[in-house]
Amino acid sequence: MCECQSVGNFFVCPTSFSDVFSHNYNMKYKFPHYFIEDPPCEEAKPEFDYGEFYYVCAECQQAWYFECYPETPTCPIFGIKIPDMSQVLSQNRINSIKQFLVVLAHEGFSENKCIHNGCMDYSLNGIKVCLNHFGYKFSPH
Ligand SMILES: [Zn+2]
Ligand SMILES: [Zn+2]
């Protein structure tokens, strides 16, 4: 059985998609809806491919945006539920979800400011840079 309906509206597999973490992987136990070991969907249409992003689960018909592991055989390591296959997510939509996962993965922010010159944003907990300097920043186009 797939687990599309029991996971959150988006997820990341921490062991394969480490980009949202710094080095502390313990947060994955605190947010089990978002950080999951195995992808919720094992079979989809089309077949999983690193170059494909839009899928429908073969079991429950849930439509997904997936980013797949860059090796064959591949499987989804990051996903966002979409209402149907006609939806195309903007890069900013994808980035905003990744930034949310970055905040969870660090359990928020420290009381210190970002190390980058002139940046007045809080650094993420445990590291010296803020969310936007970590990555997945809003892009105006
Ligand atoms: Zn499913
Ligand atoms: Zn910064």
XYZ file of N, CA, C and O and ligand atoms in Angstrom:
566
model
N 0.835 -1.212 0.000
C 0.000 0.000 0.000
C 0.865 1.257 0.000
O 1.863 1.331 0.719
N 0.456 2.243 -0.755
C 1.182 3.507 -0.729
C 0.798 4.286 0.527
O -0.196 3.980 1.190
N 1.599 5.298 0.834
C 1.321 6.107 2.021
C 1.064 7.568 1.667
O 1.201 8.455 2.504
N 0.684 7.785 0.415
C 0.442 9.155 -0.050
C -0.531 9.903 0.859
O -0.381 11.092 1.096
N -1.547 9.188 1.351
C -2.600 9.884 2.095
C -2.251 10.088 3.571
O -2.895 10.858 4.262
N -1.202 9.408 4.048
C -0.859 9.587 5.465
C 0.317 10.537 5.674
O 0.533 11.000 6.789
N 1.074 10.831 4.618
C 2.165 11.800 4.794
C 1.613 13.226 4.641
O 0.465 13.414 4.233
N 2.446 14.197 4.973
C 2.050 15.596 4.828
C 1.911 15.998 3.373
O 2.095 15.180 2.460
N 1.617 17.247 3.139
C 1.443 17.725 1.776
C 2.759 17.849 1.024
O 2.768 18.084 -0.178
N 3.846 17.716 1.757
C 5.163 17.643 1.116
C 6.078 16.888 2.052
O 5.782 16.719 3.234
N 7.189 16.382 1.514
C 8.097 15.579 2.334
C 9.493 15.636 1.737
O 9.680 16.007 0.576
N 10.453 15.224 2.541
C 11.805 15.031 2.048
C 12.357 13.779 2.726
O 12.007 13.481 3.873
N 13.169 13.012 1.997
C 13.826 11.837 2.573
C 15.234 12.260 2.994
O 16.096 12.474 2.137
N 15.479 12.390 4.288
C 16.715 13.023 4.772
C 17.991 12.302 4.362
O 19.011 12.948 4.151
N 17.959 10.972 4.234
C 19.212 10.276 3.926
C 19.634 10.490 2.475
O 20.812 10.452 2.162
N 18.686 10.749 1.582
C 19.040 10.940 0.172
C 19.021 12.402 -0.253
O 19.698 12.794 -1.188
N 18.211 13.196 0.424
C 18.097 14.613 0.071
C 18.568 15.399 1.281
O 17.780 15.772 2.144
N 19.877 15.607 1.378
C 20.437 16.198 2.592
C 20.525 17.715 2.515
O 20.924 18.360 3.484
N 20.126 18.296 1.382
C 20.358 19.723 1.149
C 19.684 20.645 2.171
O 20.139 21.760 2.371
N 18.584 20.211 2.788
C 17.902 21.097 3.728
C 18.523 21.014 5.132
O 18.182 21.798 6.000
N 19.435 20.057 5.333
C 20.076 19.878 6.635
C 21.476 20.478 6.644
O 22.088 20.667 5.598
N 21.997 20.745 7.846
C 23.398 21.116 7.959
C 24.204 19.898 8.364
O 24.961 19.350 7.591
N 24.040 19.421 9.585
C 24.690 18.167 9.978
C 23.895 17.428 11.028
O 24.131 16.280 11.291
N 22.933 18.114 11.619
C 22.131 17.485 12.665
C 20.864 16.882 12.049
O 19.945 17.596 11.689
N 20.851 15.570 11.941
C 19.708 14.904 11.318
C 18.639 14.497 12.329
O 17.667 13.868 11.973
N 18.830 14.855 13.599
C 17.879 14.413 14.627
C 16.491 15.002 14.461
O 15.525 14.430 14.941
N 16.403 16.146 13.769
C 15.108 16.795 13.613
C 14.134 15.921 12.854
O 12.926 16.099 12.949
N 14.667 14.972 12.085
C 13.760 14.139 11.307
C 12.820 13.345 12.207
O 11.721 12.990 11.809
N 13.227 13.095 13.453
C 12.343 12.365 14.363
C 11.256 13.270 14.931
O 10.223 12.799 15.374
N 11.498 14.565 14.925
C 10.517 15.485 15.506
C 9.416 15.861 14.518
O 8.360 16.324 14.923
N 9.694 15.744 13.241
C 8.709 16.158 12.236
C 8.461 15.020 11.244
O 8.775 15.138 10.060
N 7.898 13.917 11.742
C 7.800 12.707 10.912
C 6.826 12.811 9.740
O 6.841 11.946 8.870
N 6.005 13.880 9.710
C 5.153 14.059 8.534
C 5.954 14.578 7.350
O 5.573 14.385 6.201
N 7.030 15.264 7.647
C 7.782 15.931 6.583
C 9.104 15.251 6.275
O 9.593 15.320 5.157
N 9.709 14.635 7.297
C 10.985 13.940 7.091
C 10.720 12.445 7.187
O 10.457 11.920 8.266
N 10.749 11.770 6.051
C 10.412 10.349 6.052
C 11.533 9.557 5.396
O 12.214 10.040 4.489
N 11.727 8.336 5.867
C 12.844 7.511 5.385
C 12.615 7.010 3.969
O 13.517 7.020 3.145
N 11.399 6.550 3.702
C 11.103 5.969 2.392
C 10.019 6.778 1.709
O 9.097 7.258 2.372
N 10.100 6.917 0.403
C 9.059 7.671 -0.309
C 7.692 7.011 -0.111
O 7.605 5.786 -0.019
N 6.617 7.806 -0.032
C 5.286 7.261 0.237
C 4.715 6.473 -0.939
O 3.804 5.683 -0.772
N 5.267 6.703 -2.104
C 4.702 6.139 -3.327
C 5.782 5.297 -4.006
O 6.898 5.764 -4.225
N 5.451 4.024 -4.294
C 6.460 3.121 -4.871
C 6.331 2.965 -6.375
O 7.284 2.607 -7.052
N 5.139 3.215 -6.873
C 4.912 3.048 -8.305
C 4.060 4.198 -8.804
O 3.063 4.556 -8.157
N 4.454 4.770 -9.920
C 3.723 5.931 -10.419
C 3.744 5.956 -11.928
O 4.483 5.207 -12.575
N 2.890 6.818 -12.486
C 2.915 7.079 -13.927
C 3.317 8.519 -14.151
O 2.716 9.399 -13.523
N 4.274 8.823 -15.030
C 5.156 7.851 -15.683
C 6.085 7.191 -14.673
O 6.031 7.516 -13.499
N 6.940 6.273 -15.132
C 7.920 5.652 -14.253
C 8.886 6.700 -13.720
O 9.183 7.680 -14.395
N 9.389 6.481 -12.508
C 10.302 7.446 -11.901
C 11.538 7.657 -12.772
O 12.141 6.702 -13.256
N 11.861 8.923 -12.948
C 12.999 9.296 -13.780
C 13.541 10.605 -13.232
O 12.775 11.504 -12.877
N 14.856 10.711 -13.166
C 15.476 11.912 -12.613
C 15.055 13.185 -13.351
O 14.942 14.242 -12.766
N 14.776 13.054 -14.648
C 14.429 14.229 -15.447
C 12.939 14.568 -15.459
O 12.537 15.537 -16.082
N 12.130 13.759 -14.778
C 10.675 13.988 -14.740
C 10.264 14.509 -13.370
O 10.822 14.077 -12.357
N 9.258 15.388 -13.349
C 8.858 15.975 -12.073
C 7.390 15.748 -11.704
O 7.015 15.900 -10.566
N 6.563 15.413 -12.673
C 5.130 15.306 -12.389
C 4.646 13.875 -12.566
O 4.885 13.261 -13.614
N 3.982 13.358 -11.516
C 3.604 11.953 -11.471
C 2.215 11.793 -10.861
O 1.750 12.647 -10.109
N 1.614 10.626 -11.157
C 0.403 10.211 -10.451
C 0.693 8.860 -9.823
O 1.225 7.961 -10.487
N 0.367 8.714 -8.545
C 0.573 7.443 -7.844
C -0.272 6.357 -8.502
O -1.465 6.555 -8.747
N 0.355 5.205 -8.790
C -0.360 4.119 -9.458
C -1.430 3.511 -8.561
O -2.387 2.911 -9.052
N -1.297 3.652 -7.253
C -2.267 3.032 -6.338
C -3.438 3.944 -6.001
O -4.585 3.546 -6.102
N -3.125 5.177 -5.549
C -4.219 6.028 -5.042
C -4.517 7.214 -5.965
O -5.397 8.015 -5.670
N -3.788 7.345 -7.055
C -4.007 8.412 -8.049
C -3.659 9.820 -7.545
O -4.015 10.808 -8.169
N -3.004 9.904 -6.393
C -2.547 11.214 -5.929
C -1.542 11.775 -6.934
O -0.627 11.073 -7.367
N -1.727 13.054 -7.307
C -0.766 13.714 -8.194
C 0.343 14.338 -7.351
O 0.079 14.876 -6.270
N 1.558 14.236 -7.846
C 2.729 14.689 -7.094
C 3.706 15.451 -7.979
O 3.865 15.125 -9.154
N 4.388 16.417 -7.377
C 5.647 16.913 -7.922
C 6.729 16.162 -7.158
O 6.785 16.238 -5.923
N 7.579 15.427 -7.855
C 8.660 14.683 -7.214
C 10.003 15.123 -7.767
O 10.144 15.377 -8.969
N 11.006 15.193 -6.890
C 12.391 15.236 -7.346
C 12.989 13.884 -6.997
O 12.882 13.421 -5.861
N 13.568 13.242 -8.004
C 14.054 11.872 -7.838
C 15.571 11.840 -7.645
O 16.291 12.743 -8.055
N 16.021 10.766 -7.013
C 17.440 10.554 -6.745
C 18.199 10.421 -8.067
O 17.752 9.712 -8.970
N 19.346 11.100 -8.183
C 20.039 11.122 -9.487
C 20.827 9.856 -9.814
O 21.967 9.923 -10.245
N 20.251 8.686 -9.573
C 20.890 7.428 -9.951
C 19.795 6.455 -10.332
O 18.669 6.586 -9.866
N 20.126 5.444 -11.131
C 19.122 4.432 -11.463
C 19.422 3.145 -10.715
O 20.593 2.782 -10.607
N 18.422 2.404 -10.228
C 17.010 2.794 -10.246
C 16.759 3.943 -9.274
O 17.375 4.001 -8.220
N 15.874 4.819 -9.676
C 15.652 6.020 -8.877
C 14.318 5.953 -8.144
O 13.480 5.100 -8.436
N 14.137 6.849 -7.193
C 12.854 6.966 -6.496
C 12.747 8.400 -5.993
O 13.749 9.114 -5.935
N 11.540 8.833 -5.621
C 11.372 10.221 -5.173
C 12.065 10.458 -3.829
O 11.979 9.621 -2.925
N 12.739 11.592 -3.711
C 13.374 11.932 -2.432
C 12.855 13.264 -1.894
O 13.157 13.639 -0.778
N 12.069 13.966 -2.719
C 11.412 15.193 -2.293
C 10.098 15.254 -3.048
O 10.061 14.934 -4.244
N 9.033 15.632 -2.365
C 7.742 15.650 -3.049
C 6.798 16.697 -2.514
O 6.864 17.066 -1.336
N 5.921 17.172 -3.397
C 4.855 18.106 -3.041
C 3.577 17.582 -3.692
O 3.560 17.315 -4.906
N 2.513 17.463 -2.900
C 1.235 17.046 -3.481
C 0.671 18.164 -4.342
O 0.761 19.343 -3.977
N 0.067 17.802 -5.451
C -0.602 18.785 -6.308
C -2.022 18.288 -6.573
O -2.270 17.082 -6.522
N -2.961 19.206 -6.823
C -4.353 18.780 -7.005
C -4.549 17.866 -8.211
O -5.328 16.935 -8.166
N -3.866 18.128 -9.295
C -3.949 17.249 -10.462
C -2.771 17.523 -11.384
O -2.005 18.452 -11.173
N -2.644 16.686 -12.415
C -1.460 16.727 -13.275
C -1.380 17.981 -14.143
O -0.366 18.217 -14.786
N -2.443 18.774 -14.177
C -2.376 19.981 -14.996
C -1.656 21.110 -14.242
O -1.359 22.160 -14.809
N -1.370 20.900 -12.950
C -0.716 21.926 -12.148
C 0.786 21.941 -12.431
O 1.404 20.890 -12.477
N 1.329 23.131 -12.615
C 2.781 23.268 -12.713
C 3.201 24.205 -11.594
O 2.664 25.309 -11.465
N 4.104 23.753 -10.759
C 4.547 24.568 -9.630
C 5.620 25.549 -10.075
O 6.514 25.182 -10.844
N 5.538 26.771 -9.574
C 6.595 27.737 -9.869
C 7.825 27.404 -9.027
O 7.715 26.743 -7.983
N 8.976 27.867 -9.488
C 10.199 27.636 -8.719
C 10.082 28.273 -7.337
O 10.568 27.727 -6.345
N 9.391 29.415 -7.241
C 9.240 30.052 -5.931
C 8.352 29.218 -5.002
O 8.583 29.195 -3.795
N 7.343 28.555 -5.537
C 6.516 27.664 -4.704
C 7.385 26.537 -4.135
O 7.324 26.215 -2.952
N 8.204 25.950 -5.009
C 9.079 24.852 -4.588
C 10.100 25.355 -3.564
O 10.316 24.733 -2.525
N 10.687 26.528 -3.846
C 11.676 27.082 -2.921
C 11.064 27.426 -1.575
O 11.696 27.226 -0.531
N 9.825 27.948 -1.569
C 9.216 28.345 -0.296
C 8.995 27.109 0.579
O 9.149 27.175 1.802
N 8.667 25.981 -0.027
C 8.498 24.743 0.744
C 9.854 24.234 1.228
O 9.998 23.802 2.376
N 10.876 24.338 0.375
C 12.210 23.910 0.817
C 12.712 24.793 1.965
O 13.330 24.294 2.912
N 12.407 26.092 1.896
C 12.832 26.961 3.002
C 12.114 26.582 4.296
O 12.717 26.599 5.371
N 10.841 26.224 4.210
C 10.116 25.778 5.401
C 10.793 24.534 5.985
O 10.992 24.424 7.200
N 11.173 23.603 5.112
C 11.841 22.386 5.579
C 13.202 22.706 6.181
O 13.624 22.061 7.146
N 13.903 23.711 5.633
C 15.188 24.139 6.202
C 14.976 24.644 7.631
O 15.741 24.308 8.541
N 13.908 25.413 7.842
C 13.611 25.928 9.191
C 13.326 24.761 10.142
O 13.869 24.701 11.248
N 12.526 23.795 9.713
C 12.256 22.624 10.557
C 13.532 21.841 10.830
O 13.775 21.412 11.956
N 14.348 21.649 9.804
C 15.555 20.831 9.935
C 16.543 21.442 10.920
O 17.392 20.734 11.469
N 16.450 22.752 11.140
C 17.338 23.408 12.111
C 16.593 23.751 13.396
O 17.134 24.379 14.280
N 15.346 23.398 13.471
C 14.461 23.768 14.579
C 14.517 25.270 14.825
O 14.701 25.735 15.958
N 14.385 26.016 13.733
C 14.280 27.463 13.845
C 15.616 28.180 13.828
O 16.575 27.729 13.200
N 15.645 29.278 14.560
C 16.741 30.234 14.445
C 17.476 30.388 15.776
O 16.948 30.060 16.836
N 18.681 30.948 15.704
C 19.403 31.305 16.920
C 19.130 32.768 17.224
O 18.450 33.462 16.470
N 19.686 33.248 18.313
C 19.510 34.667 18.658
C 20.553 35.542 17.944
O 20.525 36.769 18.084
N 21.444 34.933 17.192
C 22.527 35.685 16.558
C 22.183 36.042 15.124
O 21.379 35.375 14.486
N 22.850 37.089 14.634
C 22.575 37.459 13.250
C 23.462 36.675 12.301
O 24.472 36.102 12.687
N 23.025 36.670 11.063
C 23.745 35.988 9.984
C 25.156 36.543 9.867
O 25.393 37.734 10.059
N 26.109 35.681 9.523
C 27.515 36.066 9.449
C 27.812 36.934 8.214
O 28.827 37.614 8.147
N 26.925 36.933 7.229
C 27.185 37.694 6.000
C 27.137 39.189 6.273
O 26.240 39.677 6.959
N 28.091 39.868 5.722
C 28.252 41.293 5.931
C 26.977 42.057 5.573
O 26.473 41.941 4.466
N 26.456 42.843 6.520
C 25.289 43.664 6.230
C 23.970 42.946 6.371
O 22.915 43.576 6.349
N 23.964 41.647 6.488
C 22.708 40.900 6.619
C 22.247 40.970 8.071
O 23.004 40.673 8.977
N 20.992 41.396 8.273
C 20.472 41.572 9.628
C 19.477 40.477 10.011
O 18.719 40.621 10.965
N 19.478 39.384 9.284
C 18.539 38.310 9.605
C 19.134 37.351 10.637
O 20.349 37.208 10.740
N 18.260 36.698 11.389
C 18.715 35.693 12.345
C 19.402 34.549 11.615
O 18.966 34.134 10.537
N 20.459 34.025 12.224
C 21.044 32.807 11.671
C 20.196 31.622 12.108
O 19.520 31.657 13.136
N 20.243 30.575 11.311
C 19.535 29.349 11.660
C 20.207 28.722 12.876
O 21.415 28.879 13.085
N 19.424 28.010 13.657
C 19.937 27.334 14.836
C 21.119 26.424 14.497
O 21.035 25.619 13.573
N 22.229 26.570 15.208
C 23.360 25.662 15.034
C 24.327 26.030 13.930
O 25.399 25.445 13.821
N 23.965 26.983 13.060
C 24.880 27.420 12.011
C 24.928 28.945 11.983
O 24.193 29.606 12.720
N 25.774 29.503 11.129
C 26.007 30.942 11.193
C 25.348 31.730 10.082
O 25.595 32.918 9.939
N 24.538 31.091 9.277
C 23.895 31.826 8.182
C 22.374 31.802 8.310
O 21.788 30.904 8.921
N 21.762 32.830 7.722
C 20.310 32.962 7.754
C 19.677 32.072 6.689
O 20.367 31.456 5.876
N 18.368 32.065 6.695
C 17.615 31.232 5.757
C 17.945 31.556 4.298
O 18.213 30.673 3.491
N 17.922 32.844 3.939
C 18.167 33.189 2.538
C 19.608 32.929 2.123
O 19.862 32.565 0.968
N 20.550 33.098 3.044
C 21.928 32.777 2.685
C 22.170 31.270 2.688
O 23.134 30.788 2.101
N 21.298 30.519 3.332
C 21.384 29.056 3.275
C 21.003 28.578 1.875
O 21.656 27.710 1.293
N 19.925 29.155 1.322
C 19.549 28.776 -0.041
C 18.063 28.874 -0.279
O 17.291 29.217 0.618
N 17.654 28.594 -1.519
C 16.243 28.573 -1.934
C 15.567 29.928 -1.779
O 14.372 30.022 -1.478
N 16.323 30.983 -1.980
C 15.843 32.343 -1.853
C 14.787 32.668 -2.914
O 14.817 32.110 -4.012
N 13.877 33.573 -2.575
C 12.896 34.066 -3.533
C 13.600 34.611 -4.769
O 14.605 35.320 -4.679
N 13.058 34.270 -5.930
C 13.630 34.768 -7.163
C 12.569 35.591 -7.905
O 11.439 35.131 -8.066
N 12.910 36.831 -8.312
C 11.899 37.726 -8.880
C 11.414 37.352 -10.282
O 10.593 38.084 -10.846
N 11.880 36.285 -10.876
C 11.347 35.922 -12.188
C 11.048 34.457 -12.274
O 11.476 33.670 -11.437
Zn -0.526 6.747 -3.468
Zn 22.038 36.358 5.788
